[in-house]
Short mmCIF file of C-alpha atoms and ligand atoms in Angstrom, two decimals:
data_model
loop_
_atom_site.label_atom_id
_atom_site.label_comp_id
_atom_site.label_asym_id
_atom_site.label_seq_id
_atom_site.Cartn_x
_atom_site.Cartn_y
_atom_site.Cartn_z
CA UNK A 1 -0.20 0.04 0.09
CA UNK A 2 1.11 3.46 -0.59
CA UNK A 3 0.26 6.78 1.48
CA UNK A 4 -0.01 10.19 -0.63
CA UNK A 5 -0.78 13.39 0.97
CA UNK A 6 -3.32 15.61 -1.04
CA UNK A 7 -1.91 19.16 -1.93
CA UNK A 8 -5.14 20.68 -0.75
CA UNK A 9 -5.96 20.08 2.92
CA UNK A 10 -3.68 17.04 3.47
CA UNK A 11 -1.54 16.87 6.32
CA UNK A 12 0.50 13.66 8.02
CA UNK A 13 3.77 12.30 7.97
CA UNK A 14 4.60 8.44 6.65
CA UNK A 15 6.65 6.72 9.40
CA UNK A 16 6.61 3.42 7.99
CA UNK A 17 4.85 2.12 4.52
CA UNK A 18 6.04 -1.55 4.10
CA UNK A 19 4.62 -3.30 1.10
CA UNK A 20 2.88 -5.89 3.56
CA UNK A 21 1.67 -5.07 7.02
CA UNK A 22 0.54 -2.28 8.99
CA UNK A 23 1.16 1.51 8.02
CA UNK A 24 2.38 3.83 10.77
CA UNK A 25 1.87 7.30 10.23
CA UNK A 26 2.24 10.49 12.74
CA UNK A 27 -0.08 13.39 13.23
CA UNK A 28 1.54 16.86 12.26
CA UNK A 29 1.02 20.07 14.09
CA UNK A 30 -0.10 23.24 12.38
CA UNK A 31 2.35 24.57 9.98
CA UNK A 32 4.20 27.10 12.14
CA UNK A 33 2.19 26.60 15.64
CA UNK A 34 2.88 22.78 16.49
CA UNK A 35 1.24 23.21 19.67
CA UNK A 36 -2.35 22.87 17.78
CA UNK A 37 -1.73 19.01 16.51
CA UNK A 38 -5.36 17.27 15.54
CA UNK A 39 -5.92 17.61 11.80
CA UNK A 40 -4.99 14.50 9.42
CA UNK A 41 -5.80 13.87 5.95
CA UNK A 42 -4.15 11.45 3.52
CA UNK A 43 -4.88 9.37 0.62
CA UNK A 44 -4.16 5.16 0.47
CA UNK A 45 -3.65 3.56 -2.50
CA UNK A 46 -3.82 -0.44 -2.42
CA UNK A 47 -5.51 -3.51 -2.61
CA UNK A 48 -9.30 -3.67 -2.81
CA UNK A 49 -11.12 -6.22 -0.51
CA UNK A 50 -8.13 -6.81 1.64
CA UNK A 51 -8.31 -5.52 5.37
CA UNK A 52 -5.90 -3.18 6.32
CA UNK A 53 -4.41 -1.56 9.49
CA UNK A 54 -3.42 2.19 9.37
CA UNK A 55 -1.74 3.15 12.66
CA UNK A 56 -1.73 7.08 13.88
CA UNK A 57 1.01 6.29 16.43
CA UNK A 58 1.24 9.65 18.10
CA UNK A 59 -2.73 10.24 18.31
CA UNK A 60 -1.90 10.39 22.16
CA UNK A 61 0.08 13.45 21.85
CA UNK A 62 -2.69 15.74 20.03
CA UNK A 63 -4.19 18.60 21.38
CA UNK A 64 -7.53 17.26 22.11
CA UNK A 65 -6.30 13.52 22.68
CA UNK A 66 -8.87 12.93 24.95
CA UNK A 67 -11.45 13.54 22.22
CA UNK A 68 -10.39 10.49 20.27
CA UNK A 69 -12.29 8.39 22.67
CA UNK A 70 -15.71 7.01 20.99
CA UNK A 71 -14.26 8.70 17.64
CA UNK A 72 -14.11 7.26 14.34
CA UNK A 73 -12.13 8.04 11.49
CA UNK A 74 -13.78 9.40 8.29
CA UNK A 75 -13.18 7.73 5.03
CA UNK A 76 -14.42 8.58 1.35
CA UNK A 77 -13.70 6.84 -2.14
CA UNK A 78 -15.02 10.16 -3.76
CA UNK A 79 -12.65 12.68 -1.78
CA UNK A 80 -13.96 15.77 -3.59
CA UNK A 81 -17.38 15.28 -2.50
CA UNK A 82 -19.83 15.03 0.21
CA UNK A 83 -19.99 11.17 0.56
CA UNK A 84 -18.10 10.24 3.66
CA UNK A 85 -18.45 7.52 6.12
CA UNK A 86 -16.79 6.04 9.24
CA UNK A 87 -14.53 3.25 9.59
CA UNK A 88 -13.69 0.89 12.45
CA UNK A 89 -11.41 2.88 14.71
CA UNK A 90 -9.70 1.86 18.15
CA UNK A 91 -7.69 4.01 20.40
CA UNK A 92 -5.10 2.04 22.50
CA UNK A 93 -1.90 3.15 24.36
CA UNK A 94 -1.95 6.45 22.72
CA UNK A 95 -2.37 5.16 19.15
CA UNK A 96 -5.56 5.37 16.97
CA UNK A 97 -5.84 2.22 14.69
CA UNK A 98 -7.73 2.51 11.61
CA UNK A 99 -9.25 -1.00 10.29
CA UNK A 100 -10.58 -1.00 7.20
CA UNK A 101 -11.41 -3.24 4.13
CA UNK A 102 -11.74 -0.77 1.19
CA UNK A 103 -13.96 -1.18 -1.73
CA UNK A 104 -11.84 0.81 -4.01
CA UNK A 105 -8.11 1.54 -4.87
CA UNK A 106 -8.20 4.73 -3.37
CA UNK A 107 -9.28 5.87 0.03
CA UNK A 108 -9.05 9.26 1.45
CA UNK A 109 -8.89 9.10 5.30
CA UNK A 110 -9.31 12.43 7.45
CA UNK A 111 -10.12 13.72 10.72
CA UNK A 112 -13.50 15.04 9.53
CA UNK A 113 -14.44 15.32 5.78
CA UNK A 114 -12.39 17.86 4.08
CA UNK A 115 -13.78 20.76 1.94
CA UNK A 116 -11.75 21.21 -1.15
CA UNK A 117 -10.83 24.62 -2.25
CA UNK A 118 -11.92 24.07 -5.87
CA UNK A 119 -15.39 22.97 -4.48
CA UNK A 120 -15.67 26.27 -2.68
CA UNK A 121 -14.54 28.27 -5.59
CA UNK A 122 -17.33 26.66 -7.71
CA UNK A 123 -20.11 27.17 -5.22
CA UNK A 124 -19.18 30.81 -5.13
CA UNK A 125 -19.08 31.05 -8.76
CA UNK A 126 -22.33 29.35 -9.45
CA UNK A 127 -23.95 31.68 -6.77
CA UNK A 128 -22.67 34.73 -8.63
CA UNK A 129 -24.02 33.49 -12.07
CA UNK A 130 -27.35 33.04 -10.70
CA UNK A 131 -27.67 36.73 -9.96
CA UNK A 132 -29.13 36.09 -6.44
CA UNK A 133 -25.59 36.50 -4.68
CA UNK A 134 -23.69 39.61 -4.78
CA UNK A 135 -19.88 38.25 -4.24
CA UNK A 136 -17.07 40.63 -3.22
CA UNK A 137 -13.63 40.14 -2.66
CA UNK A 138 -12.82 41.57 0.70
CA UNK A 139 -8.94 41.24 0.12
CA UNK A 140 -6.51 38.57 0.66
CA UNK A 141 -4.95 36.25 3.21
CA UNK A 142 -1.39 36.17 4.16
CA UNK A 143 -0.54 33.82 1.42
CA UNK A 144 -2.95 35.84 -1.14
CA UNK A 145 -5.97 33.70 -1.15
CA UNK A 146 -9.13 35.53 -1.54
CA UNK A 147 -11.59 36.27 1.33
CA UNK A 148 -14.78 36.54 -0.45
CA UNK A 149 -18.18 38.00 0.91
CA UNK A 150 -21.35 36.56 -0.48
CA UNK A 151 -24.60 38.73 0.16
CA UNK A 152 -28.04 37.85 -0.16
CA UNK A 153 -31.30 39.91 -0.06
CA UNK A 154 -32.39 43.30 0.50
CA UNK A 155 -30.13 46.21 -0.56
CA UNK A 156 -32.09 48.75 1.57
CA UNK A 157 -30.39 50.66 4.27
CA UNK A 158 -33.56 49.65 6.72
CA UNK A 159 -32.69 46.05 5.94
CA UNK A 160 -31.66 43.85 8.92
CA UNK A 161 -28.00 43.01 8.49
CA UNK A 162 -27.04 39.36 9.48
CA UNK A 163 -23.82 37.84 9.26
CA UNK A 164 -22.56 34.37 9.26
CA UNK A 165 -18.92 33.50 9.14
CA UNK A 166 -17.17 30.06 9.06
CA UNK A 167 -14.14 27.94 9.16
CA UNK A 168 -12.03 30.31 11.23
CA UNK A 169 -10.46 27.30 12.70
CA UNK A 170 -9.49 25.28 9.24
CA UNK A 171 -9.72 21.68 10.64
CA UNK A 172 -13.51 22.51 11.69
CA UNK A 173 -14.55 21.50 8.03
CA UNK A 174 -18.00 20.64 9.05
CA UNK A 175 -18.33 24.83 9.06
CA UNK A 176 -17.20 24.88 5.34
CA UNK A 177 -20.05 22.18 4.52
CA UNK A 178 -22.59 24.32 6.70
CA UNK A 179 -21.66 27.32 4.69
CA UNK A 180 -22.37 25.41 1.34
CA UNK A 181 -25.72 24.44 2.80
CA UNK A 182 -26.37 27.84 3.77
CA UNK A 183 -25.66 29.13 0.22
CA UNK A 184 -27.61 26.53 -1.30
CA UNK A 185 -30.67 27.58 0.90
CA UNK A 186 -30.69 31.34 0.04
CA UNK A 187 -30.30 30.20 -3.87
CA UNK A 188 -33.41 28.01 -3.45
CA UNK A 189 -35.71 30.64 -4.95
CA UNK A 190 -38.92 28.47 -4.36
CA UNK A 191 -38.57 28.58 -0.73
CA UNK A 192 -41.28 31.44 0.66
CA UNK A 193 -39.54 31.52 4.25
CA UNK A 194 -36.40 32.26 2.45
CA UNK A 195 -38.16 34.90 0.19
CA UNK A 196 -39.57 36.58 3.06
CA UNK A 197 -36.35 36.77 5.21
CA UNK A 198 -34.47 38.26 2.08
CA UNK A 199 -36.98 40.89 1.41
CA UNK A 200 -36.32 42.31 4.80
CA UNK A 201 -33.00 41.20 5.58
CA UNK A 202 -29.39 41.40 4.11
CA UNK A 203 -27.59 38.21 4.96
CA UNK A 204 -23.77 38.53 4.67
CA UNK A 205 -21.85 34.77 4.43
CA UNK A 206 -18.04 34.38 4.82
CA UNK A 207 -17.84 30.78 3.69
CA UNK A 208 -14.00 30.44 4.54
CA UNK A 209 -12.14 32.96 7.17
CA UNK A 210 -9.15 30.70 6.80
CA UNK A 211 -8.04 29.76 3.38
CA UNK A 212 -4.51 29.18 4.06
CA UNK A 213 -4.89 27.17 6.93
CA UNK A 214 -7.37 25.07 5.32
CA UNK A 215 -5.41 24.60 2.34
CA UNK A 216 -2.25 23.58 4.57
CA UNK A 217 -4.08 21.20 6.59
CA UNK A 218 -3.80 23.23 9.68
CA UNK A 219 -6.28 22.35 12.56
CA UNK A 220 -6.25 25.64 14.38
CA UNK A 221 -4.12 28.12 12.80
CA UNK A 222 -3.64 30.60 9.65
CA UNK A 223 -0.12 31.04 7.93
CA UNK A 224 1.22 33.20 10.64
CA UNK A 225 0.32 30.32 13.39
CA UNK A 226 -2.43 32.59 14.55
CA UNK A 227 -5.65 31.52 16.12
CA UNK A 228 -8.10 33.73 14.20
CA UNK A 229 -10.67 33.32 16.91
CA UNK A 230 -8.21 34.91 19.43
CA UNK A 231 -7.53 37.80 17.31
CA UNK A 232 -10.46 39.90 16.91
CA UNK A 233 -9.68 42.45 19.59
CA UNK A 234 -6.42 42.92 18.38
CA UNK A 235 -6.38 42.11 14.57
CA UNK A 236 -3.19 42.79 12.67
CA UNK A 237 -2.70 43.15 8.90
CA UNK A 238 0.54 40.83 9.35
CA UNK A 239 -0.67 37.94 11.31
CA UNK A 240 -4.36 38.25 11.09
CA UNK A 241 -5.28 40.31 8.19
CA UNK A 242 -8.45 37.66 7.35
CA UNK A 243 -9.96 39.07 10.56
CA UNK A 244 -9.21 42.79 10.06
CA UNK A 245 -10.86 42.45 6.33
CA UNK A 246 -13.77 40.77 7.93
CA UNK A 247 -14.03 43.40 10.99
CA UNK A 248 -14.07 46.24 8.64
CA UNK A 249 -16.63 44.83 6.68
CA UNK A 250 -18.68 44.40 9.57
CA UNK A 251 -18.14 48.06 10.74
CA UNK A 252 -19.19 49.19 7.42
CA UNK A 253 -22.25 47.15 7.33
CA UNK A 254 -23.26 47.24 10.87
CA UNK A 255 -24.64 44.28 12.49
CA UNK A 256 -28.16 42.82 13.84
CA UNK A 257 -27.32 39.11 13.95
CA UNK A 258 -23.98 37.39 14.14
CA UNK A 259 -23.25 33.63 13.86
CA UNK A 260 -19.81 32.11 14.06
CA UNK A 261 -19.56 28.44 12.85
CA UNK A 262 -17.46 25.89 14.56
CA UNK A 263 -16.96 22.30 15.14
CA UNK A 264 -16.12 20.73 18.81
CA UNK A 265 -13.75 17.98 19.08
CA UNK A 266 -15.25 16.55 22.42
CA UNK A 267 -18.96 17.08 22.63
CA UNK A 268 -21.07 15.05 20.46
CA UNK A 269 -23.98 17.51 20.27
CA UNK A 270 -25.18 20.60 18.22
CA UNK A 271 -25.10 23.64 20.70
CA UNK A 272 -24.85 27.47 20.65
CA UNK A 273 -22.70 29.45 22.96
CA UNK A 274 -23.76 32.88 23.71
CA UNK A 275 -22.27 36.08 24.92
CA UNK A 276 -23.40 35.95 28.70
CA UNK A 277 -19.53 37.00 29.78
CA UNK A 278 -19.74 40.26 27.89
CA UNK A 279 -19.30 43.40 29.74
CA UNK A 280 -22.26 44.87 28.24
CA UNK A 281 -24.33 41.83 28.22
CA UNK A 282 -28.03 42.89 28.69
CA UNK A 283 -31.45 41.38 29.50
CA UNK A 284 -32.57 42.33 25.78
CA UNK A 285 -29.39 40.13 24.63
CA UNK A 286 -30.49 37.36 27.16
CA UNK A 287 -34.06 37.42 25.83
CA UNK A 288 -33.08 37.20 22.00
CA UNK A 289 -30.48 34.36 23.02
CA UNK A 290 -33.41 32.40 24.39
CA UNK A 291 -35.45 33.46 21.31
CA UNK A 292 -32.97 32.06 18.83
CA UNK A 293 -32.47 28.87 21.20
CA UNK A 294 -36.34 28.15 21.05
CA UNK A 295 -36.49 29.00 17.28
CA UNK A 296 -33.79 26.43 16.53
CA UNK A 297 -35.19 23.82 18.77
CA UNK A 298 -38.41 24.12 16.47
CA UNK A 299 -36.54 24.05 13.32
CA UNK A 300 -33.93 21.54 13.88
CA UNK A 301 -33.94 18.13 15.05
CA UNK A 302 -30.23 18.04 15.42
CA UNK A 303 -30.28 21.20 17.87
CA UNK A 304 -30.42 20.91 21.62
CA UNK A 305 -29.60 23.13 24.62
CA UNK A 306 -28.79 20.69 27.55
CA UNK A 307 -25.09 20.00 26.45
CA UNK A 308 -22.66 22.77 25.93
CA UNK A 309 -19.98 24.54 27.31
CA UNK A 310 -20.00 26.12 30.57
CA UNK A 311 -21.40 29.48 30.90
CA UNK A 312 -18.97 32.46 31.21
CA UNK A 313 -18.84 34.42 34.55
CA UNK A 314 -20.48 38.18 34.15
CA UNK A 315 -17.58 40.22 32.41
CA UNK A 316 -15.14 37.26 32.01
CA UNK A 317 -16.12 36.72 28.47
CA UNK A 318 -13.00 36.50 26.15
CA UNK A 319 -13.17 39.51 23.80
CA UNK A 320 -10.72 38.07 21.46
CA UNK A 321 -13.31 35.71 20.27
CA UNK A 322 -15.56 36.73 17.16
CA UNK A 323 -18.86 36.07 19.07
CA UNK A 324 -18.17 37.85 22.14
CA UNK A 325 -16.36 40.68 20.29
CA UNK A 326 -19.11 41.38 17.75
CA UNK A 327 -21.69 41.17 20.36
CA UNK A 328 -19.95 43.57 22.60
CA UNK A 329 -19.25 46.00 20.01
CA UNK A 330 -22.34 46.23 17.95
CA UNK A 331 -24.86 45.21 21.00
CA UNK A 332 -26.51 42.60 18.98
CA UNK A 333 -27.60 38.93 19.07
CA UNK A 334 -23.99 37.21 18.70
CA UNK A 335 -23.60 33.36 18.66
CA UNK A 336 -21.07 30.66 18.30
CA UNK A 337 -22.60 27.59 16.74
CA UNK A 338 -20.83 24.31 17.34
CA UNK A 339 -21.31 21.27 15.30
CA UNK A 340 -19.64 17.83 16.52
CA UNK A 341 -16.51 15.94 15.10
CA UNK A 342 -17.95 12.67 16.38
CA UNK A 343 -21.80 12.43 16.24
CA UNK A 344 -24.96 13.80 17.58
CA UNK A 345 -25.59 11.29 20.37
CA UNK A 346 -29.28 12.29 20.46
CA UNK A 347 -29.60 10.95 16.99
CA UNK A 348 -26.62 8.69 16.31
CA UNK A 349 -25.63 7.80 12.70
CA UNK A 350 -23.72 4.32 13.17
CA UNK A 351 -22.32 4.53 9.35
CA UNK A 352 -21.33 8.22 8.83
CA UNK A 353 -21.52 10.02 12.22
CA UNK A 354 -21.89 13.82 12.10
CA UNK A 355 -21.49 14.56 8.27
CA UNK A 356 -21.27 16.90 5.35
CA UNK A 357 -24.84 16.27 4.41
CA UNK A 358 -26.28 16.87 8.07
CA UNK A 359 -23.98 19.82 8.43
CA UNK A 360 -25.51 21.40 5.39
CA UNK A 361 -28.87 20.26 6.40
CA UNK A 362 -28.49 22.24 9.87
CA UNK A 363 -27.40 25.37 7.75
CA UNK A 364 -31.12 25.12 6.26
CA UNK A 365 -32.51 24.90 10.09
CA UNK A 366 -30.60 27.91 11.10
CA UNK A 367 -32.09 29.80 8.12
CA UNK A 368 -35.70 28.85 9.40
CA UNK A 369 -34.35 30.17 12.91
CA UNK A 370 -33.31 33.42 11.60
CA UNK A 371 -36.44 34.13 9.66
CA UNK A 372 -38.44 33.61 12.84
CA UNK A 373 -36.55 35.78 14.97
CA UNK A 374 -36.07 38.83 12.53
CA UNK A 375 -38.98 40.35 13.80
CA UNK A 376 -37.53 40.74 17.29
CA UNK A 377 -33.66 41.48 16.35
CA UNK A 378 -33.91 45.29 16.27
ZN1 ZN B 401 -13.40 26.30 16.44
#
């Protein structure tokens, strides 16, 4: 068997790849921030219908090593698409052992279904061609990749300004699939709920905040080793130009609603974190958060409010994080949405776990929830 590392999103080091017997690989840290170590993605080329064992031998040294309990590796025979499944995975003595009998010569394995750069470019171009999305390049990442803003809906000054951003953390690729689902929902002209929302609101979508990190196969950081979701308070044009560009676009537009989309390594549920730790958090924002939670419970069979992050103490919110920063500065409903790397344990899928398909469907549910709270946002 032969292991190769794809140019886009690929990341792993081959330790030992004998013609026969177990393959040994090592998970690598982020390109210039090796303290972040979780994402892996590689291709295996080998015999069909023959059981193989691939050992990720340093899994116990990853940043969220304990999150690999009850976790199964993702695999696909068509790695550019959304069709991914889980393979038998054992965590033993700090090693992650993947045991799989492939039905195809090429299999891509990854921490979660990667989102190809070419696919994003195609989705954005198709959105532009419908005439229903306005596409504006805000600027470029450190390595010169475009930070693109897609805008849907009303151009009126009176319109509510809704913002959704995804993939600040590049390894949280469920956010990228979510963004594709969101764009698809806004392009689905038949849906009266979407039409009503877009009549009164302008929805701004940043499908990928961190294109450099995503291409490099980083889990958490950009090309300068910055965790962008800790860069909002003091964004800089040398270390976090991606945040600086989007922050400026937010100031230019104004914000009535903000959603930052992420994935969580540990928690096997979909949940939302609010801005309760912000210095200027108020009863009004608290009530809006409750409204949105209730709208999500109504719209989505995957959403729940029992499990999630512990609440921040009053005044102790980290304003370097997008959700808190935007809530504090714009005094608006500002939320962080988390999807699981593993599965939704309230509705488990043995074969796929949490998946691109479910991430995209959740985006549609979020649009419904946005539509139902629109009247009370201002
Ligand atoms: Zn994240």
